[in-house]
Backbone as CSV, one residue per row, in Angstrom:
resi,resn,N_x,N_y,N_z,CA_x,CA_y,CA_z,C_x,C_y,C_z
1,UNK,-129.370,-90.372,-38.545,-128.602,-91.607,-38.577,-129.304,-92.643,-39.456
2,UNK,-130.651,-92.732,-39.312,-131.418,-93.677,-40.104,-131.333,-93.332,-41.587
3,UNK,-131.385,-92.050,-41.896,-131.333,-91.610,-43.287,-129.994,-91.947,-43.916
4,UNK,-128.924,-91.828,-43.161,-127.587,-92.142,-43.672,-127.475,-93.635,-43.956
5,UNK,-127.997,-94.464,-43.058,-127.962,-95.908,-43.230,-128.768,-96.314,-44.458
6,UNK,-129.940,-95.752,-44.626,-130.778,-96.063,-45.789,-130.074,-95.618,-47.071
7,UNK,-129.451,-94.469,-47.031,-128.733,-93.972,-48.201,-127.571,-94.896,-48.565
8,UNK,-126.829,-95.355,-47.578,-125.704,-96.269,-47.819,-126.201,-97.580,-48.415
9,UNK,-127.305,-98.132,-47.869,-127.869,-99.376,-48.396,-128.367,-99.181,-49.826
10,UNK,-129.003,-98.054,-50.105,-129.517,-97.784,-51.450,-128.366,-97.681,-52.451
11,UNK,-127.307,-96.990,-52.080,-126.152,-96.859,-52.963,-125.505,-98.227,-53.195
12,UNK,-125.399,-99.024,-52.149,-124.824,-100.369,-52.270,-125.663,-101.251,-53.180
13,UNK,-126.979,-101.198,-53.031,-127.879,-101.980,-53.874,-127.766,-101.538,-55.326
14,UNK,-127.741,-100.221,-55.548,-127.611,-99.688,-56.898,-126.297,-100.146,-57.535
15,UNK,-125.226,-100.100,-56.773,-123.915,-100.517,-57.288,-123.916,-102.003,-57.624
16,UNK,-124.550,-102.819,-56.781,-124.630,-104.256,-57.034,-125.422,-104.532,-58.304
17,UNK,-126.513,-103.842,-58.499,-127.325,-104.019,-59.706,-126.539,-103.629,-60.951
18,UNK,-125.795,-102.558,-60.874,-125.008,-102.100,-62.012,-123.904,-103.085,-62.363
19,UNK,-123.266,-103.682,-61.357,-122.184,-104.622,-61.631,-122.731,-105.881,-62.282
20,UNK,-123.921,-106.336,-61.923,-124.536,-107.503,-62.556,-124.904,-107.198,-63.999
21,UNK,-125.389,-106.008,-64.245,-125.753,-105.611,-65.599,-124.532,-105.603,-66.498
22,UNK,-123.434,-105.090,-66.017,-122.215,-105.033,-66.819,-121.714,-106.431,-67.139
23,UNK,-121.818,-107.346,-66.213,-121.368,-108.712,-66.449,-122.195,-109.375,-67.536
24,UNK,-123.506,-109.156,-67.530,-124.355,-109.811,-68.512,-124.165,-109.237,-69.909
25,UNK,-123.633,-108.019,-70.019,-123.397,-107.418,-71.321,-122.154,-107.999,-71.985
26,UNK,-121.249,-108.552,-71.204,-120.025,-109.121,-71.745,-120.314,-110.521,-72.283
27,UNK,-119.694,-110.913,-73.401,-119.912,-112.265,-73.922,-119.364,-113.302,-72.947
28,UNK,-120.111,-114.336,-72.778,-119.722,-115.413,-71.869,-118.908,-116.438,-72.644
29,UNK,-117.624,-116.557,-72.292,-116.742,-117.467,-73.009,-117.166,-118.925,-72.854
30,UNK,-117.817,-119.269,-71.753,-118.246,-120.646,-71.531,-119.366,-121.032,-72.484
31,UNK,-120.094,-120.064,-73.013,-121.202,-120.355,-73.911,-120.782,-120.433,-75.369
32,UNK,-119.541,-120.110,-75.684,-119.100,-120.216,-77.063,-118.895,-121.688,-77.386
33,UNK,-119.331,-122.086,-78.573,-119.216,-123.489,-78.955,-118.093,-123.651,-79.957
34,UNK,-117.404,-124.744,-79.819,-116.318,-125.067,-80.721,-116.554,-126.480,-81.224
35,UNK,-116.568,-126.646,-82.526,-116.796,-127.958,-83.103,-115.496,-128.745,-83.095
36,UNK,-115.557,-129.943,-82.543,-114.388,-130.810,-82.496,-114.670,-132.007,-83.395
37,UNK,-113.760,-132.268,-84.326,-113.909,-133.421,-85.202,-113.122,-134.587,-84.616
38,UNK,-113.733,-135.773,-84.681,-113.094,-136.973,-84.156,-112.765,-137.934,-85.289
39,UNK,-111.768,-138.743,-85.033,-111.311,-139.721,-86.003,-111.221,-141.080,-85.312
40,UNK,-111.694,-142.114,-85.989,-111.640,-143.473,-85.446,-110.373,-144.154,-85.962
41,UNK,-109.653,-144.785,-85.033,-108.449,-145.541,-85.391,-108.608,-146.958,-84.853
42,UNK,-108.127,-147.923,-85.621,-108.169,-149.316,-85.174,-106.772,-149.917,-85.281
43,UNK,-106.452,-150.753,-84.294,-105.143,-151.388,-84.236,-105.298,-152.877,-83.967
44,UNK,-104.488,-153.674,-84.636,-104.389,-155.104,-84.364,-103.283,-155.251,-83.319
45,UNK,-103.659,-155.719,-82.125,-102.715,-155.762,-80.999,-102.596,-157.191,-80.484
46,UNK,-101.377,-157.668,-80.358,-101.169,-159.008,-79.802,-100.588,-158.902,-78.397
47,UNK,-100.837,-159.941,-77.616,-100.315,-159.999,-76.257,-101.379,-159.822,-75.189
48,UNK,-102.558,-159.324,-75.545,-103.645,-159.188,-74.567,-104.305,-160.554,-74.382
49,UNK,-104.392,-160.983,-73.127,-104.961,-162.308,-72.863,-106.174,-162.281,-71.937
50,UNK,-106.497,-161.122,-71.364,-107.607,-161.052,-70.409,-108.145,-159.624,-70.312
51,UNK,-109.176,-159.440,-69.518,-109.748,-158.098,-69.347,-108.775,-157.167,-68.623
52,UNK,-107.902,-157.739,-67.805,-106.880,-156.922,-67.149,-105.946,-156.294,-68.177
53,UNK,-105.600,-157.064,-69.206,-104.764,-156.540,-70.292,-105.513,-155.432,-71.033
54,UNK,-106.784,-155.659,-71.290,-107.602,-154.638,-71.957,-107.583,-153.342,-71.151
55,UNK,-107.795,-153.464,-69.846,-107.813,-152.281,-68.974,-106.468,-151.555,-68.969
56,UNK,-105.380,-152.299,-69.025,-104.055,-151.684,-69.069,-103.896,-150.842,-70.325
57,UNK,-104.338,-151.374,-71.453,-104.255,-150.643,-72.719,-105.162,-149.413,-72.681
58,UNK,-106.406,-149.603,-72.241,-107.365,-148.501,-72.184,-106.851,-147.383,-71.288
59,UNK,-106.403,-147.721,-70.094,-105.916,-146.703,-69.154,-104.666,-145.997,-69.674
60,UNK,-103.800,-146.728,-70.344,-102.603,-146.112,-70.915,-102.950,-145.125,-72.011
61,UNK,-103.879,-145.497,-72.881,-104.232,-144.624,-73.999,-105.033,-143.407,-73.554
62,UNK,-105.795,-143.544,-72.500,-106.579,-142.409,-72.013,-105.694,-141.306,-71.432
63,UNK,-104.432,-141.603,-71.185,-103.494,-140.594,-70.692,-103.057,-139.623,-71.783
64,UNK,-103.300,-139.997,-73.037,-102.882,-139.151,-74.162,-103.927,-138.062,-74.373
65,UNK,-103.472,-136.836,-74.410,-104.372,-135.705,-74.622,-104.963,-135.791,-76.029
66,UNK,-106.285,-135.678,-76.119,-106.970,-135.757,-77.405,-107.671,-137.084,-77.610
67,UNK,-107.450,-138.032,-76.704,-108.129,-139.326,-76.787,-109.486,-139.198,-76.119
68,UNK,-110.542,-139.535,-76.860,-111.897,-139.418,-76.333,-112.404,-140.748,-75.803
69,UNK,-112.204,-141.812,-76.552,-112.782,-143.108,-76.195,-111.848,-144.225,-76.638
70,UNK,-111.763,-145.282,-75.817,-110.912,-146.424,-76.151,-111.670,-147.705,-75.828
71,UNK,-111.628,-148.640,-76.769,-112.184,-149.977,-76.538,-111.121,-150.988,-76.932
72,UNK,-110.888,-151.935,-76.043,-109.899,-152.975,-76.320,-110.557,-154.336,-76.149
73,UNK,-110.207,-155.270,-77.035,-110.752,-156.628,-76.960,-109.623,-157.638,-77.062
74,UNK,-109.410,-158.388,-75.986,-108.374,-159.421,-76.030,-108.834,-160.601,-76.887
75,UNK,-110.137,-160.806,-77.013,-110.675,-161.901,-77.834,-110.442,-161.650,-79.320
76,UNK,-110.563,-160.401,-79.741,-110.394,-160.053,-81.150,-109.015,-159.469,-81.458
77,UNK,-108.185,-159.320,-80.421,-106.868,-158.690,-80.577,-107.001,-157.326,-81.269
78,UNK,-107.971,-156.550,-80.794,-108.302,-155.291,-81.455,-108.412,-154.158,-80.450
79,UNK,-107.889,-153.003,-80.823,-108.053,-151.779,-80.042,-108.656,-150.737,-80.979
80,UNK,-109.792,-150.191,-80.557,-110.464,-149.147,-81.325,-110.438,-147.887,-80.482
81,UNK,-110.065,-146.794,-81.115,-109.878,-145.559,-80.366,-110.486,-144.392,-81.144
82,UNK,-111.124,-143.481,-80.426,-111.685,-142.266,-81.006,-110.840,-141.104,-80.493
83,UNK,-110.250,-140.351,-81.411,-109.360,-139.255,-81.040,-109.789,-137.962,-81.736
84,UNK,-109.342,-136.839,-81.179,-109.563,-135.562,-81.831,-108.722,-135.542,-83.103
85,UNK,-109.387,-135.250,-84.207,-108.717,-135.254,-85.508,-107.575,-134.244,-85.514
86,UNK,-106.472,-134.632,-86.090,-105.276,-133.800,-86.240,-104.605,-133.453,-84.917
87,UNK,-104.992,-134.086,-83.825,-104.360,-133.815,-82.538,-103.514,-135.001,-82.078
88,UNK,-103.893,-136.194,-82.517,-103.194,-137.419,-82.125,-102.906,-138.212,-83.404
89,UNK,-101.696,-138.784,-83.506,-101.389,-139.579,-84.697,-101.238,-141.063,-84.348
90,UNK,-101.268,-141.895,-85.380,-101.207,-143.357,-85.198,-99.910,-143.789,-84.509
91,UNK,-98.827,-143.136,-84.853,-97.534,-143.530,-84.273,-97.528,-143.321,-82.757
92,UNK,-98.119,-142.223,-82.312,-98.180,-141.936,-80.881,-99.013,-142.991,-80.149
93,UNK,-100.128,-143.390,-80.761,-100.987,-144.422,-80.169,-100.246,-145.754,-80.125
94,UNK,-99.642,-146.139,-81.243,-98.908,-147.410,-81.309,-97.777,-147.448,-80.294
95,UNK,-97.073,-146.344,-80.156,-95.967,-146.283,-79.199,-96.478,-146.479,-77.769
96,UNK,-97.617,-145.869,-77.441,-98.162,-145.997,-76.089,-98.601,-147.433,-75.824
97,UNK,-99.210,-148.079,-76.806,-99.625,-149.481,-76.648,-98.405,-150.342,-76.368
98,UNK,-97.321,-150.101,-77.081,-96.098,-150.882,-76.866,-95.437,-150.537,-75.540
99,UNK,-95.566,-149.287,-75.106,-95.002,-148.875,-73.822,-95.662,-149.618,-72.669
100,UNK,-96.974,-149.867,-72.778,-97.671,-150.560,-71.685,-97.534,-152.083,-71.792
101,UNK,-96.809,-152.585,-72.824,-96.434,-153.988,-72.852,-97.052,-154.866,-73.915
102,UNK,-97.622,-154.288,-74.964,-98.272,-155.098,-75.995,-97.707,-154.733,-77.357
103,UNK,-97.965,-155.581,-78.360,-97.380,-155.405,-79.686,-98.449,-154.980,-80.679
104,UNK,-98.159,-153.911,-81.411,-99.051,-153.463,-82.492,-98.588,-154.121,-83.763
105,UNK,-99.503,-154.855,-84.414,-99.216,-155.539,-85.668,-99.714,-154.663,-86.820
106,UNK,-98.825,-154.261,-87.678,-99.189,-153.386,-88.808,-99.782,-154.166,-89.935
């Protein structure tokens, strides 16, 4: 009985070791690197009067896929945004700014 139990444990251990070895031989997709290019866009925006307005613009723009970073200044009437190149266009950004209640001045 003891020999059978030891044999079962040995086979189980061997199988576990083999399955780990096979996993490490396969390329890990999480370790593959992909270079992402970013593009800076700036907009002259009117209608922002406080930090609450800035936050509304920032939160609205962050909903767009491909937007990395957004800075809004009601003092300078300026919105600066960093987006993935070729993934987001100016018209989409301008439309979102106007959707949340502010005017983009071209």
